Amino acid sequence: MAVTSPPSASAVAGRRFRAGRGIVLFVLILVALAVVLAILRPTVKGGHLDPESAAANGARAVAEITRQHGTPVSVSRTAAGAVARTGPDTTLVIVGSDRLTRAGLDTLAAGARGALVLIEPTRVALTRLAPGIEPASAVTGPAQPGCTPASLAGEVDFGSATTYDAAGASGVQNCYPGGEDELPRMVQAALGAQRTVTVLGSGAPFTNENLARDGNAALAVNLLGAHGEVVWLLPDLPVAGSAGDRSFFDLVPDGVIFFFWQLVIAVFVIALWRMRRLGPVVTERLPVVVRSAETVEGRASLYRAARARDRAASALRDSARERLVPLLGLPRSAAADPARGPEIVTLVTSRSGLDQPTSSWALYGSDPVDDLELIRLTETIDDLERRVRGS
């Protein structure tokens, strides 16, 4: 009778490679895409609204136009350096206020002189530098000036911008209203006796790529050229541990917090919708007691009725290997590993005293061709197990 040898290690490795090649190909595509994006990334350096950056989101064009109109523009990277350059005839432009620590905001609030222009300020920066002005909502699209400071610029498209409620400030001029509540994207209010603070909900009109659109350039010149000098503050990233007493929620943008709570509410609503309303657990006695021997006989009858000699033989061999591998000193996982087949057959042969073809057929042989061969397989497995246990 022919004996089927277990698959070789190379065959097993080939099957595993074919099963996992889709995942490997997907990972390789991701790596290639990351490399291509890194290669195609622009080499121009600079951050958002950086007056020294020529990138699309930089603001070098605004700084150059302001200088061409006779107003010097200097750049500062620290709050203390910006305060030292300010004077009564200075316009201090502050962008990237999320980089300012509480100490930096205190320095600006106490020492900055002249007019203030806050572009996309955080809530903390508004509270400290523009008291009485609060962020309200988000709007998109172009808008008309609606106030004297921006009347010469005409229509300006701020893109996605924040609107403000300046009911608590004095000397307020609301510019570029929008949204259902018609709140302004730009607010100018009095800051002391002879100072003003201007708050803009978006810096998109002042970027290099958008400056030539609509009245963006005119708005920038009108705001920045109103005094003798412009000091542009774009703070460097704070060093570790310099955030002071700002909490974690002070550092997280408001949009992230709102998104988190929306996600929590959505998950809670879905859980309420999908959950099953089950009553208390009820314990009851089984109507009948089924012996394990009857279960085995029932499954054997099903195999016999379906003439499933192959499945019956596979079940016998699988259970036999699972019982034998602990007796041979092998891990239980070896019973289901085709690569360990030759090792198991060798150990069983040495422990049982049977010849190797018989041991191999009993544990890894071909399917029985008739019921007599299935019975002979059962008897051979029983004899093999007795010999291994008795050795």
Short mmCIF file of N, CA and C in Angstrom, two decimals, residues 198-372:
data_model
loop_
_atom_site.label_atom_id
_atom_site.label_comp_id
_atom_site.label_asym_id
_atom_site.label_seq_id
_atom_site.Cartn_x
_atom_site.Cartn_y
_atom_site.Cartn_z
N THR A 198 -6.46 94.41 16.04
CA THR A 198 -7.21 93.86 14.90
C THR A 198 -7.07 92.34 14.94
N VAL A 199 -8.19 91.66 14.87
CA VAL A 199 -8.22 90.20 14.94
C VAL A 199 -8.78 89.68 13.63
N LEU A 200 -8.04 88.79 12.98
CA LEU A 200 -8.47 88.17 11.73
C LEU A 200 -8.64 86.67 11.93
N GLY A 201 -9.76 86.16 11.46
CA GLY A 201 -10.07 84.75 11.66
C GLY A 201 -9.38 83.82 10.70
N SER A 202 -8.64 84.34 9.71
CA SER A 202 -7.91 83.50 8.78
C SER A 202 -6.75 84.29 8.21
N GLY A 203 -5.61 83.62 8.03
CA GLY A 203 -4.45 84.25 7.40
C GLY A 203 -4.30 83.87 5.94
N ALA A 204 -5.31 83.14 5.38
CA ALA A 204 -5.22 82.70 3.99
C ALA A 204 -5.04 83.85 3.01
N PRO A 205 -5.70 85.02 3.17
CA PRO A 205 -5.50 86.10 2.20
C PRO A 205 -4.07 86.63 2.15
N PHE A 206 -3.28 86.42 3.18
CA PHE A 206 -1.93 86.98 3.25
C PHE A 206 -0.85 86.00 2.81
N THR A 207 -1.23 84.79 2.43
CA THR A 207 -0.24 83.82 1.99
C THR A 207 0.23 84.14 0.57
N ASN A 208 1.38 83.62 0.21
CA ASN A 208 1.96 83.91 -1.11
C ASN A 208 1.05 83.47 -2.24
N GLU A 209 0.37 82.34 -2.09
CA GLU A 209 -0.46 81.83 -3.18
C GLU A 209 -1.77 82.58 -3.34
N ASN A 210 -2.23 83.29 -2.31
CA ASN A 210 -3.53 83.96 -2.38
C ASN A 210 -3.44 85.47 -2.40
N LEU A 211 -2.26 86.03 -2.28
CA LEU A 211 -2.14 87.49 -2.12
C LEU A 211 -2.66 88.25 -3.34
N ALA A 212 -2.52 87.68 -4.52
CA ALA A 212 -2.93 88.40 -5.74
C ALA A 212 -4.42 88.30 -6.01
N ARG A 213 -5.18 87.57 -5.21
CA ARG A 213 -6.61 87.39 -5.46
C ARG A 213 -7.42 88.50 -4.80
N ASP A 214 -8.51 88.86 -5.45
CA ASP A 214 -9.49 89.82 -4.92
C ASP A 214 -8.77 91.04 -4.34
N GLY A 215 -9.17 91.43 -3.13
CA GLY A 215 -8.55 92.59 -2.50
C GLY A 215 -7.58 92.23 -1.40
N ASN A 216 -6.98 91.04 -1.50
CA ASN A 216 -6.09 90.57 -0.44
C ASN A 216 -4.89 91.48 -0.24
N ALA A 217 -4.21 91.85 -1.32
CA ALA A 217 -3.03 92.70 -1.20
C ALA A 217 -3.38 94.07 -0.64
N ALA A 218 -4.50 94.64 -1.08
CA ALA A 218 -4.92 95.95 -0.58
C ALA A 218 -5.22 95.90 0.91
N LEU A 219 -5.88 94.83 1.35
CA LEU A 219 -6.17 94.68 2.77
C LEU A 219 -4.88 94.59 3.58
N ALA A 220 -3.89 93.84 3.09
CA ALA A 220 -2.62 93.70 3.81
C ALA A 220 -1.90 95.04 3.91
N VAL A 221 -1.84 95.79 2.81
CA VAL A 221 -1.14 97.09 2.83
C VAL A 221 -1.86 98.07 3.76
N ASN A 222 -3.20 98.08 3.73
CA ASN A 222 -3.94 99.01 4.60
C ASN A 222 -3.73 98.70 6.08
N LEU A 223 -3.66 97.40 6.41
CA LEU A 223 -3.49 97.03 7.82
C LEU A 223 -2.06 97.27 8.30
N LEU A 224 -1.08 96.87 7.49
CA LEU A 224 0.31 96.89 7.95
C LEU A 224 0.99 98.22 7.68
N GLY A 225 0.49 98.99 6.74
CA GLY A 225 1.15 100.25 6.41
C GLY A 225 0.59 101.45 7.13
N ALA A 226 -0.27 101.22 8.12
CA ALA A 226 -0.89 102.35 8.82
C ALA A 226 0.07 103.03 9.79
N HIS A 227 1.17 102.40 10.16
CA HIS A 227 2.14 102.97 11.10
C HIS A 227 3.53 102.94 10.46
N GLY A 228 4.51 103.40 11.21
CA GLY A 228 5.84 103.60 10.65
C GLY A 228 6.67 102.34 10.51
N GLU A 229 6.34 101.30 11.27
CA GLU A 229 7.15 100.08 11.22
C GLU A 229 6.29 98.88 11.57
N VAL A 230 6.64 97.73 11.00
CA VAL A 230 5.94 96.48 11.28
C VAL A 230 6.92 95.51 11.93
N VAL A 231 6.51 94.95 13.06
CA VAL A 231 7.26 93.87 13.72
C VAL A 231 6.42 92.60 13.60
N TRP A 232 6.96 91.62 12.91
CA TRP A 232 6.23 90.37 12.63
C TRP A 232 6.74 89.29 13.57
N LEU A 233 5.87 88.84 14.46
CA LEU A 233 6.23 87.83 15.45
C LEU A 233 5.70 86.46 15.02
N LEU A 234 6.62 85.56 14.70
CA LEU A 234 6.30 84.15 14.48
C LEU A 234 7.17 83.35 15.44
N PRO A 235 6.63 82.99 16.60
CA PRO A 235 7.47 82.37 17.64
C PRO A 235 8.02 81.02 17.19
N ASP A 236 9.23 80.73 17.68
CA ASP A 236 9.77 79.39 17.51
C ASP A 236 8.99 78.42 18.40
N LEU A 237 9.12 77.14 18.09
CA LEU A 237 8.47 76.14 18.93
C LEU A 237 9.03 76.21 20.34
N PRO A 238 8.17 76.17 21.36
CA PRO A 238 8.67 76.23 22.73
C PRO A 238 9.47 74.99 23.08
N VAL A 239 10.45 75.16 23.94
CA VAL A 239 11.25 74.03 24.39
C VAL A 239 10.44 73.21 25.37
N ALA A 240 10.87 71.97 25.57
CA ALA A 240 10.15 71.07 26.47
C ALA A 240 10.13 71.64 27.89
N GLY A 241 8.94 71.60 28.50
CA GLY A 241 8.80 72.07 29.87
C GLY A 241 8.55 73.55 30.00
N SER A 242 8.41 74.27 28.87
CA SER A 242 8.22 75.72 28.98
C SER A 242 6.77 76.14 28.88
N ALA A 243 5.84 75.17 28.87
CA ALA A 243 4.43 75.51 28.72
C ALA A 243 3.84 76.10 29.99
N GLY A 244 4.58 76.06 31.08
CA GLY A 244 4.11 76.68 32.31
C GLY A 244 2.95 75.92 32.91
N ASP A 245 1.91 76.67 33.33
CA ASP A 245 0.78 76.05 33.98
C ASP A 245 -0.37 75.78 33.02
N ARG A 246 -0.10 75.75 31.73
CA ARG A 246 -1.15 75.43 30.78
C ARG A 246 -1.45 73.94 30.86
N SER A 247 -2.73 73.63 30.94
CA SER A 247 -3.14 72.23 31.05
C SER A 247 -3.14 71.56 29.68
N PHE A 248 -3.40 70.27 29.71
CA PHE A 248 -3.45 69.52 28.45
C PHE A 248 -4.54 70.06 27.53
N PHE A 249 -5.71 70.40 28.11
CA PHE A 249 -6.82 70.88 27.30
C PHE A 249 -6.56 72.28 26.76
N ASP A 250 -5.67 73.06 27.39
CA ASP A 250 -5.28 74.36 26.84
C ASP A 250 -4.44 74.18 25.57
N LEU A 251 -3.68 73.09 25.51
CA LEU A 251 -2.79 72.87 24.37
C LEU A 251 -3.50 72.19 23.20
N VAL A 252 -4.62 71.52 23.47
CA VAL A 252 -5.35 70.84 22.41
C VAL A 252 -6.26 71.83 21.70
N PRO A 253 -6.25 71.89 20.37
CA PRO A 253 -7.15 72.80 19.65
C PRO A 253 -8.62 72.50 19.95
N ASP A 254 -9.45 73.55 19.89
CA ASP A 254 -10.87 73.38 20.20
C ASP A 254 -11.54 72.38 19.26
N GLY A 255 -11.14 72.39 17.99
CA GLY A 255 -11.76 71.48 17.03
C GLY A 255 -11.54 70.02 17.39
N VAL A 256 -10.37 69.70 17.94
CA VAL A 256 -10.09 68.31 18.34
C VAL A 256 -10.98 67.90 19.50
N ILE A 257 -11.18 68.80 20.45
CA ILE A 257 -12.04 68.48 21.60
C ILE A 257 -13.49 68.28 21.15
N PHE A 258 -13.98 69.17 20.25
CA PHE A 258 -15.34 69.03 19.76
C PHE A 258 -15.51 67.72 19.00
N PHE A 259 -14.52 67.37 18.18
CA PHE A 259 -14.59 66.11 17.43
C PHE A 259 -14.62 64.92 18.38
N PHE A 260 -13.84 64.96 19.44
CA PHE A 260 -13.80 63.86 20.40
C PHE A 260 -15.17 63.66 21.05
N TRP A 261 -15.80 64.76 21.48
CA TRP A 261 -17.10 64.63 22.13
C TRP A 261 -18.18 64.19 21.15
N GLN A 262 -18.10 64.65 19.89
CA GLN A 262 -19.03 64.17 18.88
C GLN A 262 -18.89 62.67 18.66
N LEU A 263 -17.62 62.20 18.64
CA LEU A 263 -17.38 60.77 18.47
C LEU A 263 -17.92 59.98 19.64
N VAL A 264 -17.72 60.47 20.87
CA VAL A 264 -18.25 59.78 22.05
C VAL A 264 -19.77 59.69 22.00
N ILE A 265 -20.43 60.80 21.65
CA ILE A 265 -21.90 60.80 21.57
C ILE A 265 -22.38 59.85 20.49
N ALA A 266 -21.69 59.85 19.32
CA ALA A 266 -22.09 58.95 18.24
C ALA A 266 -21.97 57.50 18.65
N VAL A 267 -20.85 57.14 19.31
CA VAL A 267 -20.66 55.76 19.76
C VAL A 267 -21.72 55.37 20.78
N PHE A 268 -22.06 56.30 21.68
CA PHE A 268 -23.08 56.01 22.70
C PHE A 268 -24.45 55.79 22.07
N VAL A 269 -24.80 56.63 21.09
CA VAL A 269 -26.10 56.48 20.41
C VAL A 269 -26.16 55.17 19.65
N ILE A 270 -25.06 54.82 18.95
CA ILE A 270 -25.04 53.54 18.21
C ILE A 270 -25.14 52.36 19.17
N ALA A 271 -24.48 52.47 20.32
CA ALA A 271 -24.56 51.39 21.32
C ALA A 271 -25.99 51.23 21.83
N LEU A 272 -26.68 52.34 22.08
CA LEU A 272 -28.08 52.25 22.53
C LEU A 272 -28.96 51.64 21.45
N TRP A 273 -28.65 51.99 20.19
CA TRP A 273 -29.48 51.49 19.09
C TRP A 273 -29.26 50.00 18.85
N ARG A 274 -28.02 49.54 18.95
CA ARG A 274 -27.70 48.17 18.60
C ARG A 274 -27.78 47.16 19.74
N MET A 275 -27.80 47.66 20.97
CA MET A 275 -27.72 46.71 22.08
C MET A 275 -29.03 45.93 22.19
N ARG A 276 -28.92 44.71 22.69
CA ARG A 276 -30.07 43.86 22.89
C ARG A 276 -30.52 43.95 24.34
N ARG A 277 -31.81 44.11 24.49
CA ARG A 277 -32.36 44.22 25.85
C ARG A 277 -32.69 42.82 26.36
N LEU A 278 -31.74 42.22 27.04
CA LEU A 278 -31.89 40.86 27.54
C LEU A 278 -32.37 40.90 28.98
N GLY A 279 -33.15 39.91 29.34
CA GLY A 279 -33.59 39.80 30.71
C GLY A 279 -32.54 39.13 31.57
N PRO A 280 -32.89 38.84 32.82
CA PRO A 280 -31.92 38.18 33.70
C PRO A 280 -31.61 36.76 33.22
N VAL A 281 -30.44 36.27 33.60
CA VAL A 281 -30.02 34.93 33.21
C VAL A 281 -30.90 33.90 33.91
N VAL A 282 -31.41 32.94 33.13
CA VAL A 282 -32.28 31.89 33.66
C VAL A 282 -31.52 30.57 33.58
N THR A 283 -31.42 29.90 34.70
CA THR A 283 -30.76 28.59 34.75
C THR A 283 -31.82 27.50 34.69
N GLU A 284 -31.56 26.46 33.93
CA GLU A 284 -32.48 25.33 33.84
C GLU A 284 -31.69 24.04 33.66
N ARG A 285 -32.28 22.97 34.07
CA ARG A 285 -31.66 21.68 33.95
C ARG A 285 -31.83 21.16 32.53
N LEU A 286 -30.81 20.42 32.05
CA LEU A 286 -30.91 19.83 30.73
C LEU A 286 -31.99 18.77 30.73
N PRO A 287 -32.78 18.70 29.65
CA PRO A 287 -33.85 17.70 29.64
C PRO A 287 -33.32 16.26 29.61
N VAL A 288 -32.16 16.05 29.01
CA VAL A 288 -31.58 14.71 28.95
C VAL A 288 -30.08 14.83 29.18
N VAL A 289 -29.48 13.74 29.55
CA VAL A 289 -28.04 13.67 29.71
C VAL A 289 -27.50 12.78 28.61
N VAL A 290 -26.62 13.33 27.78
CA VAL A 290 -26.06 12.59 26.65
C VAL A 290 -24.66 12.14 27.03
N ARG A 291 -24.42 10.82 26.98
CA ARG A 291 -23.11 10.29 27.29
C ARG A 291 -22.13 10.58 26.15
N SER A 292 -20.86 10.72 26.51
CA SER A 292 -19.86 11.01 25.49
C SER A 292 -19.77 9.89 24.46
N ALA A 293 -19.94 8.64 24.91
CA ALA A 293 -19.87 7.52 23.97
C ALA A 293 -20.97 7.62 22.91
N GLU A 294 -22.15 8.07 23.32
CA GLU A 294 -23.25 8.22 22.36
C GLU A 294 -22.93 9.31 21.34
N THR A 295 -22.26 10.37 21.79
CA THR A 295 -21.88 11.44 20.87
C THR A 295 -20.91 10.92 19.82
N VAL A 296 -19.92 10.11 20.28
CA VAL A 296 -18.96 9.54 19.34
C VAL A 296 -19.65 8.61 18.36
N GLU A 297 -20.55 7.77 18.86
CA GLU A 297 -21.26 6.84 17.99
C GLU A 297 -22.14 7.58 16.99
N GLY A 298 -22.76 8.66 17.44
CA GLY A 298 -23.61 9.44 16.53
C GLY A 298 -22.80 10.06 15.40
N ARG A 299 -21.64 10.61 15.74
CA ARG A 299 -20.79 11.19 14.68
C ARG A 299 -20.28 10.11 13.74
N ALA A 300 -19.93 8.94 14.30
CA ALA A 300 -19.47 7.84 13.44
C ALA A 300 -20.57 7.39 12.49
N SER A 301 -21.81 7.39 12.99
CA SER A 301 -22.93 7.00 12.12
C SER A 301 -23.11 8.01 10.99
N LEU A 302 -22.93 9.26 11.29
CA LEU A 302 -23.03 10.27 10.24
C LEU A 302 -21.93 10.10 9.20
N TYR A 303 -20.70 9.84 9.65
CA TYR A 303 -19.60 9.60 8.71
C TYR A 303 -19.91 8.39 7.83
N ARG A 304 -20.45 7.34 8.46
CA ARG A 304 -20.72 6.11 7.70
C ARG A 304 -21.85 6.33 6.69
N ALA A 305 -22.88 7.07 7.09
CA ALA A 305 -23.99 7.33 6.17
C ALA A 305 -23.54 8.17 4.98
N ALA A 306 -22.61 9.06 5.21
CA ALA A 306 -22.12 9.92 4.12
C ALA A 306 -20.93 9.30 3.39
N ARG A 307 -20.52 8.10 3.81
CA ARG A 307 -19.34 7.45 3.24
C ARG A 307 -18.12 8.38 3.29
N ALA A 308 -18.02 9.11 4.40
CA ALA A 308 -16.91 10.08 4.56
C ALA A 308 -15.74 9.41 5.24
N ARG A 309 -15.17 8.39 4.57
CA ARG A 309 -14.02 7.69 5.15
C ARG A 309 -12.80 8.62 5.25
N ASP A 310 -12.69 9.57 4.33
CA ASP A 310 -11.56 10.48 4.39
C ASP A 310 -11.61 11.36 5.63
N ARG A 311 -12.80 11.89 5.95
CA ARG A 311 -12.92 12.73 7.15
C ARG A 311 -12.77 11.91 8.43
N ALA A 312 -13.29 10.72 8.42
CA ALA A 312 -13.13 9.87 9.59
C ALA A 312 -11.66 9.55 9.84
N ALA A 313 -10.94 9.19 8.76
CA ALA A 313 -9.51 8.89 8.90
C ALA A 313 -8.74 10.13 9.35
N SER A 314 -9.10 11.30 8.80
CA SER A 314 -8.41 12.53 9.20
C SER A 314 -8.64 12.83 10.67
N ALA A 315 -9.88 12.62 11.15
CA ALA A 315 -10.17 12.87 12.57
C ALA A 315 -9.39 11.91 13.46
N LEU A 316 -9.31 10.62 13.04
CA LEU A 316 -8.56 9.64 13.83
C LEU A 316 -7.09 10.01 13.90
N ARG A 317 -6.49 10.37 12.76
CA ARG A 317 -5.06 10.68 12.74
C ARG A 317 -4.75 11.97 13.50
N ASP A 318 -5.62 12.99 13.34
CA ASP A 318 -5.38 14.26 14.06
C ASP A 318 -5.42 14.05 15.57
N SER A 319 -6.42 13.32 16.04
CA SER A 319 -6.52 13.10 17.50
C SER A 319 -5.37 12.22 17.99
N ALA A 320 -4.95 11.26 17.17
CA ALA A 320 -3.83 10.40 17.59
C ALA A 320 -2.55 11.22 17.72
N ARG A 321 -2.28 12.07 16.74
CA ARG A 321 -1.07 12.89 16.83
C ARG A 321 -1.12 13.81 18.04
N GLU A 322 -2.29 14.39 18.34
CA GLU A 322 -2.41 15.27 19.50
C GLU A 322 -2.15 14.53 20.81
N ARG A 323 -2.53 13.26 20.87
CA ARG A 323 -2.26 12.47 22.09
C ARG A 323 -0.82 12.00 22.16
N LEU A 324 -0.18 11.81 21.01
CA LEU A 324 1.17 11.23 21.01
C LEU A 324 2.27 12.26 21.23
N VAL A 325 2.12 13.47 20.68
CA VAL A 325 3.25 14.41 20.75
C VAL A 325 3.67 14.74 22.19
N PRO A 326 2.75 14.85 23.18
CA PRO A 326 3.25 15.06 24.55
C PRO A 326 4.07 13.88 25.07
N LEU A 327 3.68 12.66 24.64
CA LEU A 327 4.43 11.48 25.09
C LEU A 327 5.81 11.43 24.45
N LEU A 328 5.97 12.08 23.29
CA LEU A 328 7.26 12.08 22.60
C LEU A 328 8.14 13.25 23.01
N GLY A 329 7.64 14.10 23.91
CA GLY A 329 8.41 15.25 24.36
C GLY A 329 8.38 16.43 23.41
N LEU A 330 7.37 16.48 22.55
CA LEU A 330 7.24 17.57 21.59
C LEU A 330 6.13 18.52 22.01
N PRO A 331 6.18 19.77 21.57
CA PRO A 331 5.09 20.70 21.90
C PRO A 331 3.80 20.29 21.19
N ARG A 332 2.67 20.68 21.74
CA ARG A 332 1.38 20.30 21.17
C ARG A 332 1.18 20.88 19.77
N SER A 333 1.81 22.02 19.50
CA SER A 333 1.67 22.64 18.18
C SER A 333 2.29 21.78 17.09
N ALA A 334 3.19 20.85 17.45
CA ALA A 334 3.83 20.00 16.45
C ALA A 334 2.84 19.06 15.79
N ALA A 335 1.71 18.76 16.47
CA ALA A 335 0.74 17.82 15.91
C ALA A 335 0.10 18.36 14.64
N ALA A 336 -0.07 19.65 14.53
CA ALA A 336 -0.73 20.26 13.36
C ALA A 336 0.27 20.84 12.37
N ASP A 337 1.56 20.66 12.61
CA ASP A 337 2.59 21.22 11.73
C ASP A 337 3.09 20.13 10.79
N PRO A 338 2.78 20.21 9.48
CA PRO A 338 3.23 19.16 8.56
C PRO A 338 4.75 19.05 8.49
N ALA A 339 5.45 20.17 8.76
CA ALA A 339 6.91 20.13 8.68
C ALA A 339 7.52 19.25 9.77
N ARG A 340 6.76 19.00 10.87
CA ARG A 340 7.29 18.15 11.95
C ARG A 340 6.92 16.69 11.73
N GLY A 341 6.28 16.35 10.60
CA GLY A 341 5.84 14.99 10.36
C GLY A 341 6.96 13.97 10.38
N PRO A 342 8.06 14.19 9.62
CA PRO A 342 9.14 13.19 9.65
C PRO A 342 9.70 12.97 11.05
N GLU A 343 9.81 14.03 11.82
CA GLU A 343 10.33 13.89 13.18
C GLU A 343 9.40 13.06 14.05
N ILE A 344 8.09 13.30 13.92
CA ILE A 344 7.12 12.54 14.72
C ILE A 344 7.14 11.07 14.32
N VAL A 345 7.19 10.82 13.02
CA VAL A 345 7.22 9.42 12.55
C VAL A 345 8.46 8.70 13.06
N THR A 346 9.61 9.36 13.03
CA THR A 346 10.85 8.74 13.50
C THR A 346 10.78 8.40 14.98
N LEU A 347 10.27 9.33 15.79
CA LEU A 347 10.17 9.08 17.23
C LEU A 347 9.17 7.97 17.53
N VAL A 348 8.03 7.99 16.82
CA VAL A 348 7.03 6.94 17.05
C VAL A 348 7.59 5.57 16.67
N THR A 349 8.32 5.50 15.58
CA THR A 349 8.92 4.23 15.15
C THR A 349 9.89 3.69 16.19
N SER A 350 10.74 4.58 16.73
CA SER A 350 11.72 4.13 17.72
C SER A 350 11.06 3.74 19.04
N ARG A 351 9.95 4.36 19.39
CA ARG A 351 9.31 4.06 20.69
C ARG A 351 8.36 2.86 20.59
N SER A 352 7.73 2.68 19.43
CA SER A 352 6.72 1.61 19.32
C SER A 352 7.30 0.28 18.85
N GLY A 353 8.41 0.30 18.13
CA GLY A 353 8.97 -0.92 17.59
C GLY A 353 8.38 -1.32 16.25
N LEU A 354 7.38 -0.58 15.75
CA LEU A 354 6.83 -0.85 14.44
C LEU A 354 7.77 -0.33 13.36
N ASP A 355 7.59 -0.81 12.15
CA ASP A 355 8.44 -0.32 11.07
C ASP A 355 7.97 1.08 10.66
N GLN A 356 8.86 1.83 10.03
CA GLN A 356 8.57 3.21 9.68
C GLN A 356 7.43 3.36 8.67
N PRO A 357 7.31 2.53 7.62
CA PRO A 357 6.16 2.68 6.71
C PRO A 357 4.82 2.54 7.42
N THR A 358 4.74 1.61 8.38
CA THR A 358 3.48 1.43 9.10
C THR A 358 3.16 2.65 9.95
N SER A 359 4.17 3.16 10.67
CA SER A 359 3.95 4.36 11.48
C SER A 359 3.57 5.55 10.62
N SER A 360 4.22 5.71 9.47
CA SER A 360 3.93 6.83 8.59
C SER A 360 2.51 6.73 8.03
N TRP A 361 2.11 5.48 7.65
CA TRP A 361 0.75 5.30 7.11
C TRP A 361 -0.30 5.56 8.18
N ALA A 362 -0.02 5.14 9.42
CA ALA A 362 -0.99 5.33 10.49
C ALA A 362 -1.21 6.80 10.82
N LEU A 363 -0.18 7.61 10.72
CA LEU A 363 -0.29 9.01 11.14
C LEU A 363 -0.46 9.98 9.97
N TYR A 364 0.08 9.67 8.81
CA TYR A 364 0.05 10.61 7.69
C TYR A 364 -0.31 9.94 6.35
N GLY A 365 -0.92 8.76 6.39
CA GLY A 365 -1.14 8.01 5.16
C GLY A 365 -2.27 8.55 4.32
N SER A 366 -2.55 7.82 3.23
CA SER A 366 -3.63 8.19 2.32
C SER A 366 -4.98 7.80 2.91
N ASP A 367 -6.05 8.30 2.31
CA ASP A 367 -7.40 8.01 2.79
C ASP A 367 -7.76 6.55 2.51
N PRO A 368 -8.49 5.89 3.43
CA PRO A 368 -8.90 4.49 3.21
C PRO A 368 -9.82 4.38 2.00
N VAL A 369 -9.69 3.28 1.29
CA VAL A 369 -10.51 3.07 0.10
C VAL A 369 -11.82 2.37 0.41
N ASP A 370 -11.89 1.68 1.57
CA ASP A 370 -13.14 1.01 1.95
C ASP A 370 -13.21 0.95 3.46
N ASP A 371 -14.31 0.39 3.96
CA ASP A 371 -14.52 0.32 5.41
C ASP A 371 -13.52 -0.61 6.08
N LEU A 372 -13.12 -1.68 5.40
CA LEU A 372 -12.16 -2.60 5.99
C LEU A 372 -10.82 -1.91 6.24
#
